[in-house]
Structures are given as C-alpha cells and as structure tokens.
Short mmCIF file of N, CA and C in Angstrom, two decimals:
data_model
loop_
_atom_site.label_atom_id
_atom_site.label_comp_id
_atom_site.label_asym_id
_atom_site.label_seq_id
_atom_site.Cartn_x
_atom_site.Cartn_y
_atom_site.Cartn_z
N MET A 1 231.63 278.75 175.66
CA MET A 1 231.51 278.97 177.08
C MET A 1 232.80 279.61 177.60
N ASN A 2 232.64 280.48 178.54
CA ASN A 2 233.76 281.14 179.19
C ASN A 2 234.67 280.09 179.84
N PRO A 3 235.98 280.09 179.50
CA PRO A 3 236.88 279.05 180.04
C PRO A 3 236.98 279.07 181.57
N ILE A 4 236.86 280.23 182.17
CA ILE A 4 236.94 280.31 183.63
C ILE A 4 235.71 279.66 184.25
N ARG A 5 234.53 279.95 183.69
CA ARG A 5 233.29 279.34 184.18
C ARG A 5 233.34 277.82 183.99
N LYS A 6 233.88 277.40 182.86
CA LYS A 6 233.97 275.97 182.57
C LYS A 6 234.86 275.27 183.60
N LYS A 7 236.01 275.86 183.92
CA LYS A 7 236.91 275.28 184.92
C LYS A 7 236.24 275.21 186.30
N LYS A 8 235.49 276.25 186.65
CA LYS A 8 234.79 276.24 187.93
C LYS A 8 233.73 275.14 187.97
N LEU A 9 233.00 274.98 186.87
CA LEU A 9 232.00 273.92 186.79
C LEU A 9 232.65 272.54 186.89
N GLU A 10 233.76 272.35 186.20
CA GLU A 10 234.47 271.07 186.26
C GLU A 10 234.90 270.76 187.69
N ALA A 11 235.46 271.75 188.37
CA ALA A 11 235.90 271.54 189.75
C ALA A 11 234.72 271.23 190.66
N GLU A 12 233.62 271.92 190.45
CA GLU A 12 232.43 271.70 191.28
C GLU A 12 231.83 270.31 191.03
N ILE A 13 231.81 269.88 189.78
CA ILE A 13 231.31 268.55 189.46
C ILE A 13 232.17 267.48 190.13
N LEU A 14 233.48 267.62 190.06
CA LEU A 14 234.37 266.65 190.71
C LEU A 14 234.15 266.63 192.22
N ARG A 15 233.93 267.79 192.80
CA ARG A 15 233.68 267.87 194.25
C ARG A 15 232.38 267.15 194.61
N ILE A 16 231.34 267.38 193.83
CA ILE A 16 230.05 266.75 194.10
C ILE A 16 230.16 265.23 193.97
N LEU A 17 230.84 264.76 192.94
CA LEU A 17 231.00 263.32 192.74
C LEU A 17 231.77 262.68 193.89
N ALA A 18 232.87 263.29 194.27
CA ALA A 18 233.68 262.73 195.36
C ALA A 18 232.90 262.72 196.67
N THR A 19 232.16 263.79 196.93
CA THR A 19 231.36 263.87 198.16
C THR A 19 230.27 262.80 198.16
N ALA A 20 229.62 262.61 197.02
CA ALA A 20 228.54 261.61 196.94
C ALA A 20 229.07 260.21 197.23
N ILE A 21 230.24 259.90 196.73
CA ILE A 21 230.81 258.56 196.96
C ILE A 21 231.29 258.42 198.40
N LEU A 22 231.93 259.45 198.93
CA LEU A 22 232.41 259.38 200.32
C LEU A 22 231.26 259.28 201.31
N GLU A 23 230.14 259.94 201.01
CA GLU A 23 228.98 259.91 201.91
C GLU A 23 228.13 258.66 201.72
N GLY A 24 228.49 257.80 200.78
CA GLY A 24 227.77 256.55 200.58
C GLY A 24 226.47 256.69 199.82
N LYS A 25 226.30 257.77 199.07
CA LYS A 25 225.07 257.95 198.30
C LYS A 25 224.99 257.00 197.11
N VAL A 26 226.15 256.56 196.62
CA VAL A 26 226.19 255.58 195.54
C VAL A 26 226.15 254.20 196.19
N LYS A 27 225.07 253.48 195.96
CA LYS A 27 224.85 252.20 196.65
C LYS A 27 225.47 251.00 195.94
N ASP A 28 225.99 251.19 194.74
CA ASP A 28 226.57 250.09 193.98
C ASP A 28 227.83 249.59 194.70
N PRO A 29 227.90 248.31 195.07
CA PRO A 29 229.07 247.80 195.80
C PRO A 29 230.35 247.77 194.97
N ARG A 30 230.22 247.90 193.66
CA ARG A 30 231.42 247.90 192.80
C ARG A 30 232.16 249.23 192.87
N VAL A 31 231.48 250.27 193.36
CA VAL A 31 232.09 251.60 193.44
C VAL A 31 232.75 251.74 194.81
N PHE A 32 234.08 251.62 194.83
CA PHE A 32 234.82 251.66 196.09
C PHE A 32 235.92 252.71 196.01
N LEU A 33 235.64 253.89 196.45
CA LEU A 33 236.59 254.99 196.60
C LEU A 33 237.50 255.25 195.40
N PRO A 34 236.92 255.62 194.28
CA PRO A 34 237.78 256.06 193.18
C PRO A 34 238.36 257.43 193.48
N SER A 35 239.45 257.74 192.87
CA SER A 35 240.06 259.06 192.99
C SER A 35 239.88 259.76 191.65
N PHE A 36 239.05 260.81 191.64
CA PHE A 36 238.79 261.54 190.41
C PHE A 36 239.90 262.56 190.19
N HIS A 37 240.49 262.54 188.98
CA HIS A 37 241.63 263.40 188.71
C HIS A 37 241.31 264.59 187.83
N ARG A 38 240.50 264.37 186.81
CA ARG A 38 240.18 265.48 185.91
C ARG A 38 238.89 265.17 185.19
N ILE A 39 238.37 266.20 184.56
CA ILE A 39 237.13 266.07 183.83
C ILE A 39 237.26 266.87 182.54
N GLU A 40 236.74 266.33 181.47
CA GLU A 40 236.68 267.05 180.19
C GLU A 40 235.22 267.31 179.90
N LEU A 41 234.82 268.55 180.03
CA LEU A 41 233.45 268.98 179.84
C LEU A 41 233.34 269.67 178.49
N THR A 42 232.37 269.27 177.67
CA THR A 42 232.20 269.93 176.37
C THR A 42 231.66 271.33 176.59
N ASP A 43 231.88 272.20 175.60
CA ASP A 43 231.44 273.59 175.73
C ASP A 43 229.93 273.73 175.85
N ASP A 44 229.19 272.80 175.24
CA ASP A 44 227.73 272.87 175.33
C ASP A 44 227.18 272.16 176.58
N LEU A 45 228.05 271.66 177.43
CA LEU A 45 227.73 270.99 178.70
C LEU A 45 226.90 269.72 178.52
N LYS A 46 226.94 269.12 177.34
CA LYS A 46 226.13 267.92 177.12
C LYS A 46 226.87 266.64 177.49
N LYS A 47 228.20 266.66 177.45
CA LYS A 47 228.99 265.47 177.76
C LYS A 47 230.13 265.83 178.70
N ALA A 48 230.43 264.89 179.57
CA ALA A 48 231.56 265.05 180.49
C ALA A 48 232.26 263.71 180.64
N THR A 49 233.55 263.69 180.35
CA THR A 49 234.35 262.49 180.56
C THR A 49 235.14 262.70 181.85
N ILE A 50 234.95 261.80 182.78
CA ILE A 50 235.57 261.92 184.09
C ILE A 50 236.65 260.85 184.20
N TYR A 51 237.88 261.29 184.47
CA TYR A 51 239.02 260.39 184.56
C TYR A 51 239.31 260.09 186.03
N PHE A 52 239.52 258.82 186.32
CA PHE A 52 239.70 258.38 187.70
C PHE A 52 240.76 257.29 187.79
N THR A 53 241.23 257.06 189.00
CA THR A 53 242.08 255.91 189.33
C THR A 53 241.62 255.37 190.68
N ALA A 54 242.17 254.24 191.05
CA ALA A 54 241.90 253.64 192.36
C ALA A 54 243.00 252.63 192.64
N LEU A 55 243.16 252.31 193.89
CA LEU A 55 244.14 251.30 194.28
C LEU A 55 243.48 249.93 194.12
N CYS A 56 243.68 249.34 192.96
CA CYS A 56 243.03 248.06 192.68
C CYS A 56 243.77 247.34 191.55
N ASN A 57 243.44 246.06 191.39
CA ASN A 57 244.02 245.30 190.30
C ASN A 57 243.16 245.47 189.04
N ASN A 58 243.55 244.82 187.97
CA ASN A 58 242.88 244.99 186.69
C ASN A 58 241.42 244.52 186.73
N ASN A 59 241.16 243.41 187.40
CA ASN A 59 239.79 242.89 187.50
C ASN A 59 238.90 243.84 188.29
N GLU A 60 239.41 244.34 189.42
CA GLU A 60 238.65 245.29 190.23
C GLU A 60 238.44 246.59 189.48
N ARG A 61 239.40 246.98 188.66
CA ARG A 61 239.27 248.21 187.87
C ARG A 61 238.10 248.10 186.91
N LYS A 62 237.95 246.93 186.27
CA LYS A 62 236.83 246.73 185.35
C LYS A 62 235.50 246.80 186.09
N LYS A 63 235.45 246.20 187.28
CA LYS A 63 234.23 246.25 188.09
C LYS A 63 233.91 247.69 188.51
N LEU A 64 234.93 248.42 188.92
CA LEU A 64 234.74 249.81 189.33
C LEU A 64 234.23 250.65 188.17
N THR A 65 234.82 250.47 187.00
CA THR A 65 234.38 251.21 185.81
C THR A 65 232.93 250.88 185.49
N ALA A 66 232.57 249.61 185.56
CA ALA A 66 231.18 249.21 185.31
C ALA A 66 230.24 249.79 186.36
N GLY A 67 230.67 249.80 187.61
CA GLY A 67 229.85 250.38 188.68
C GLY A 67 229.63 251.86 188.49
N LEU A 68 230.67 252.57 188.11
CA LEU A 68 230.52 254.01 187.86
C LEU A 68 229.61 254.25 186.66
N ALA A 69 229.77 253.43 185.62
CA ALA A 69 228.92 253.58 184.43
C ALA A 69 227.45 253.35 184.77
N SER A 70 227.18 252.36 185.61
CA SER A 70 225.79 252.10 185.98
C SER A 70 225.24 253.18 186.92
N SER A 71 226.10 253.87 187.64
CA SER A 71 225.67 254.94 188.54
C SER A 71 225.66 256.30 187.86
N ALA A 72 226.03 256.36 186.59
CA ALA A 72 226.16 257.64 185.89
C ALA A 72 224.86 258.43 185.88
N GLY A 73 223.74 257.78 185.67
CA GLY A 73 222.45 258.48 185.65
C GLY A 73 222.14 259.13 186.99
N PHE A 74 222.34 258.38 188.06
CA PHE A 74 222.11 258.92 189.40
C PHE A 74 223.04 260.10 189.67
N LEU A 75 224.32 259.94 189.32
CA LEU A 75 225.29 261.01 189.56
C LEU A 75 224.98 262.24 188.72
N THR A 76 224.51 262.03 187.50
CA THR A 76 224.12 263.16 186.64
C THR A 76 222.98 263.94 187.28
N SER A 77 221.97 263.23 187.78
CA SER A 77 220.83 263.92 188.39
C SER A 77 221.25 264.63 189.67
N LEU A 78 222.15 264.02 190.42
CA LEU A 78 222.65 264.64 191.65
C LEU A 78 223.38 265.95 191.35
N VAL A 79 224.24 265.92 190.34
CA VAL A 79 224.97 267.14 189.94
C VAL A 79 223.98 268.19 189.44
N GLY A 80 223.02 267.77 188.64
CA GLY A 80 222.02 268.71 188.11
C GLY A 80 221.23 269.39 189.20
N LYS A 81 220.85 268.64 190.24
CA LYS A 81 220.09 269.21 191.36
C LYS A 81 220.92 270.23 192.13
N GLN A 82 222.19 269.93 192.31
CA GLN A 82 223.03 270.82 193.12
C GLN A 82 223.51 272.05 192.36
N LEU A 83 223.73 271.91 191.05
CA LEU A 83 224.26 273.03 190.28
C LEU A 83 223.19 273.82 189.54
N HIS A 84 221.98 273.29 189.47
CA HIS A 84 220.86 273.96 188.79
C HIS A 84 221.23 274.34 187.35
N LEU A 85 221.76 273.37 186.62
CA LEU A 85 222.16 273.62 185.24
C LEU A 85 220.96 273.48 184.31
N HIS A 86 220.98 274.23 183.22
CA HIS A 86 219.92 274.12 182.21
C HIS A 86 220.00 272.75 181.53
N THR A 87 221.21 272.31 181.24
CA THR A 87 221.45 271.00 180.62
C THR A 87 222.39 270.20 181.52
N ASN A 88 221.97 269.01 181.89
CA ASN A 88 222.85 268.15 182.69
C ASN A 88 223.76 267.37 181.77
N PRO A 89 225.06 267.37 182.04
CA PRO A 89 225.98 266.62 181.18
C PRO A 89 225.80 265.11 181.35
N ARG A 90 226.01 264.38 180.28
CA ARG A 90 225.99 262.92 180.33
C ARG A 90 227.41 262.47 180.70
N PHE A 91 227.51 261.72 181.80
CA PHE A 91 228.82 261.31 182.31
C PHE A 91 229.29 260.01 181.67
N THR A 92 230.55 260.00 181.30
CA THR A 92 231.25 258.77 180.97
C THR A 92 232.51 258.74 181.83
N PHE A 93 232.86 257.56 182.29
CA PHE A 93 234.00 257.41 183.18
C PHE A 93 235.10 256.65 182.46
N ALA A 94 236.34 257.13 182.64
CA ALA A 94 237.49 256.52 181.97
C ALA A 94 238.65 256.43 182.96
N TRP A 95 239.37 255.32 182.88
CA TRP A 95 240.56 255.12 183.70
C TRP A 95 241.62 256.12 183.27
N ASP A 96 242.26 256.79 184.22
CA ASP A 96 243.23 257.84 183.92
C ASP A 96 244.63 257.26 183.78
N ASN A 97 244.98 256.85 182.57
CA ASN A 97 246.32 256.32 182.31
C ASN A 97 247.39 257.40 182.42
N ASN A 98 247.04 258.65 182.14
CA ASN A 98 248.01 259.74 182.24
C ASN A 98 248.52 259.90 183.67
N TYR A 99 247.64 259.73 184.63
CA TYR A 99 248.04 259.86 186.03
C TYR A 99 249.03 258.75 186.39
N ILE A 100 248.74 257.53 185.96
CA ILE A 100 249.62 256.39 186.24
C ILE A 100 250.98 256.61 185.58
N LYS A 101 250.97 257.10 184.35
CA LYS A 101 252.23 257.37 183.64
C LYS A 101 253.02 258.46 184.33
N SER A 102 252.34 259.48 184.84
CA SER A 102 253.06 260.57 185.52
C SER A 102 253.71 260.06 186.81
N LEU A 103 253.06 259.14 187.50
CA LEU A 103 253.69 258.56 188.70
C LEU A 103 254.94 257.78 188.34
N GLU A 104 254.90 257.08 187.21
CA GLU A 104 256.07 256.33 186.74
C GLU A 104 257.22 257.28 186.37
N VAL A 105 256.90 258.39 185.73
CA VAL A 105 257.92 259.38 185.36
C VAL A 105 258.55 259.97 186.62
N ILE A 106 257.73 260.27 187.61
CA ILE A 106 258.25 260.82 188.87
C ILE A 106 259.19 259.81 189.54
N ARG A 107 258.80 258.52 189.52
CA ARG A 107 259.65 257.48 190.11
C ARG A 107 260.99 257.40 189.38
N LEU A 108 260.95 257.47 188.05
CA LEU A 108 262.19 257.41 187.27
C LEU A 108 263.08 258.62 187.53
N ILE A 109 262.48 259.78 187.68
CA ILE A 109 263.25 260.99 187.99
C ILE A 109 263.92 260.85 189.35
N ASP A 110 263.16 260.36 190.34
CA ASP A 110 263.72 260.17 191.67
C ASP A 110 264.88 259.18 191.67
N GLU A 111 264.76 258.12 190.88
CA GLU A 111 265.83 257.13 190.81
C GLU A 111 267.09 257.69 190.14
N SER A 112 266.91 258.62 189.22
CA SER A 112 268.06 259.15 188.49
C SER A 112 268.75 260.30 189.21
N LYS A 113 268.16 260.80 190.28
CA LYS A 113 268.77 261.90 191.03
C LYS A 113 270.08 261.42 191.65
N PRO A 114 271.08 262.28 191.66
CA PRO A 114 272.32 261.89 192.34
C PRO A 114 272.08 261.82 193.86
N LYS A 115 272.79 260.91 194.48
CA LYS A 115 272.64 260.75 195.92
C LYS A 115 273.28 261.93 196.64
N THR A 116 272.74 262.24 197.79
CA THR A 116 273.32 263.29 198.61
C THR A 116 274.59 262.76 199.26
N LEU A 117 275.38 263.66 199.79
CA LEU A 117 276.62 263.26 200.46
C LEU A 117 276.31 262.32 201.63
N TYR A 118 275.27 262.59 202.37
CA TYR A 118 274.90 261.74 203.50
C TYR A 118 274.53 260.34 203.02
N GLU A 119 273.74 260.25 201.96
CA GLU A 119 273.34 258.94 201.42
C GLU A 119 274.55 258.15 200.92
N GLU A 120 275.55 258.86 200.38
CA GLU A 120 276.75 258.18 199.88
C GLU A 120 277.62 257.67 201.02
N THR A 121 277.68 258.41 202.11
CA THR A 121 278.54 258.02 203.23
C THR A 121 277.86 257.08 204.21
N HIS A 122 276.53 256.96 204.16
CA HIS A 122 275.79 256.09 205.07
C HIS A 122 274.82 255.18 204.30
N PRO A 123 275.30 254.39 203.36
CA PRO A 123 274.38 253.55 202.57
C PRO A 123 273.76 252.41 203.38
N GLU A 124 274.45 251.98 204.44
CA GLU A 124 273.96 250.85 205.21
C GLU A 124 272.72 251.19 206.03
N GLU A 125 272.49 252.45 206.36
CA GLU A 125 271.35 252.82 207.19
C GLU A 125 270.03 252.55 206.49
N ASP A 126 269.94 252.79 205.20
CA ASP A 126 268.70 252.54 204.47
C ASP A 126 268.36 251.06 204.46
N SER A 127 269.35 250.21 204.19
CA SER A 127 269.08 248.78 204.11
C SER A 127 268.86 248.17 205.49
N GLU A 128 269.56 248.67 206.51
CA GLU A 128 269.40 248.12 207.85
C GLU A 128 268.04 248.44 208.43
N THR A 129 267.55 249.66 208.24
CA THR A 129 266.29 250.05 208.85
C THR A 129 265.11 249.34 208.21
N SER A 130 265.22 248.99 206.94
CA SER A 130 264.10 248.31 206.30
C SER A 130 264.07 246.82 206.62
N GLU A 131 265.22 246.22 206.95
CA GLU A 131 265.27 244.78 207.20
C GLU A 131 265.28 244.44 208.69
N GLU A 132 265.61 245.38 209.53
CA GLU A 132 265.78 245.12 210.95
C GLU A 132 264.44 244.97 211.64
N ASP A 133 264.32 243.96 212.50
CA ASP A 133 263.11 243.75 213.28
C ASP A 133 263.33 244.34 214.66
N PRO A 134 262.59 245.37 215.04
CA PRO A 134 262.85 246.04 216.32
C PRO A 134 262.47 245.18 217.52
N THR A 135 261.71 244.11 217.34
CA THR A 135 261.30 243.29 218.48
C THR A 135 262.34 242.26 218.88
N THR A 136 263.30 242.01 218.01
CA THR A 136 264.34 241.04 218.34
C THR A 136 265.67 241.75 218.52
N SER A 137 266.50 241.19 219.35
CA SER A 137 267.84 241.75 219.52
C SER A 137 268.84 240.60 219.47
N GLU A 138 270.07 240.92 219.10
CA GLU A 138 271.09 239.90 218.96
C GLU A 138 272.03 239.88 220.15
N GLU A 139 271.62 240.45 221.27
CA GLU A 139 272.46 240.44 222.46
C GLU A 139 272.34 239.09 223.14
N ASP A 140 273.46 238.40 223.33
CA ASP A 140 273.46 237.09 223.99
C ASP A 140 274.22 237.16 225.28
#
C-alpha cells in the first residue's frame, strides 16, 4: 500500500474513533475519554492496533481497555461505513507506554535545564506563590 495513503487512512480512522467517543456513540460506561495517540495499520488493512492513554489509575485503565475491546466491533463497522473500505480492519487497543515514557523524558529534560538569571535571583517567588493563600492576610 502507498505509504501516503496509509498515513491518511490512519489519521482518518483516529479522527472517526475520537469523534464517535466524544459524541457518545459508544455506550459502554467503561469507555471514558481515551486519548488516541497512534495507530499501526497493516498493509493489507486487515488489522489495526490503536494506542491510547487516559487520565486514570491502573484499575480504571484495565476497565477502559476492556471497554474498548468490547466496542471494537461497533467501532470497526462505524469506520467501515464512513470510509467505504473494501476490507474493514480488525481493531485491537493497546495502552501507549511510549507516550508515558516520552512525558517522563520531557520532565527530566526540563529539570536538568539550567535556571535563568531571573529564576536564580528570585527563587522565593516560585515557592511563595504556590504556598500563599490569597484569601488570608497577615496584616494585624
């Protein structure tokens, strides 16, 4: 398959999935606003692995994954109807550990950056603004 066409199909599939969930077409209560990051579509369009994350704990993540897996047939038919494909891909959903790792790398890079001159000369402003309660004052 043409790599450009494949990338366009992948982007369109992700758009359709996100729209279906945002519009409430997926009725499974375990499916609560996943964020789809990437898709790996086989060249023959028979299989698609969709990588996602969500703001949730480990238990909720398992429920979300199970909810997406149980909704895979509905989502496959929805994509097939909208894209008019000869073969509808079979969806599998996987938690995107790469995305989580990339966020950790970005955090580590930010922590290792040297402080600016302003941050070095005014270190108390960061700590004061985060701890200070604007509703109380110490004027007696």
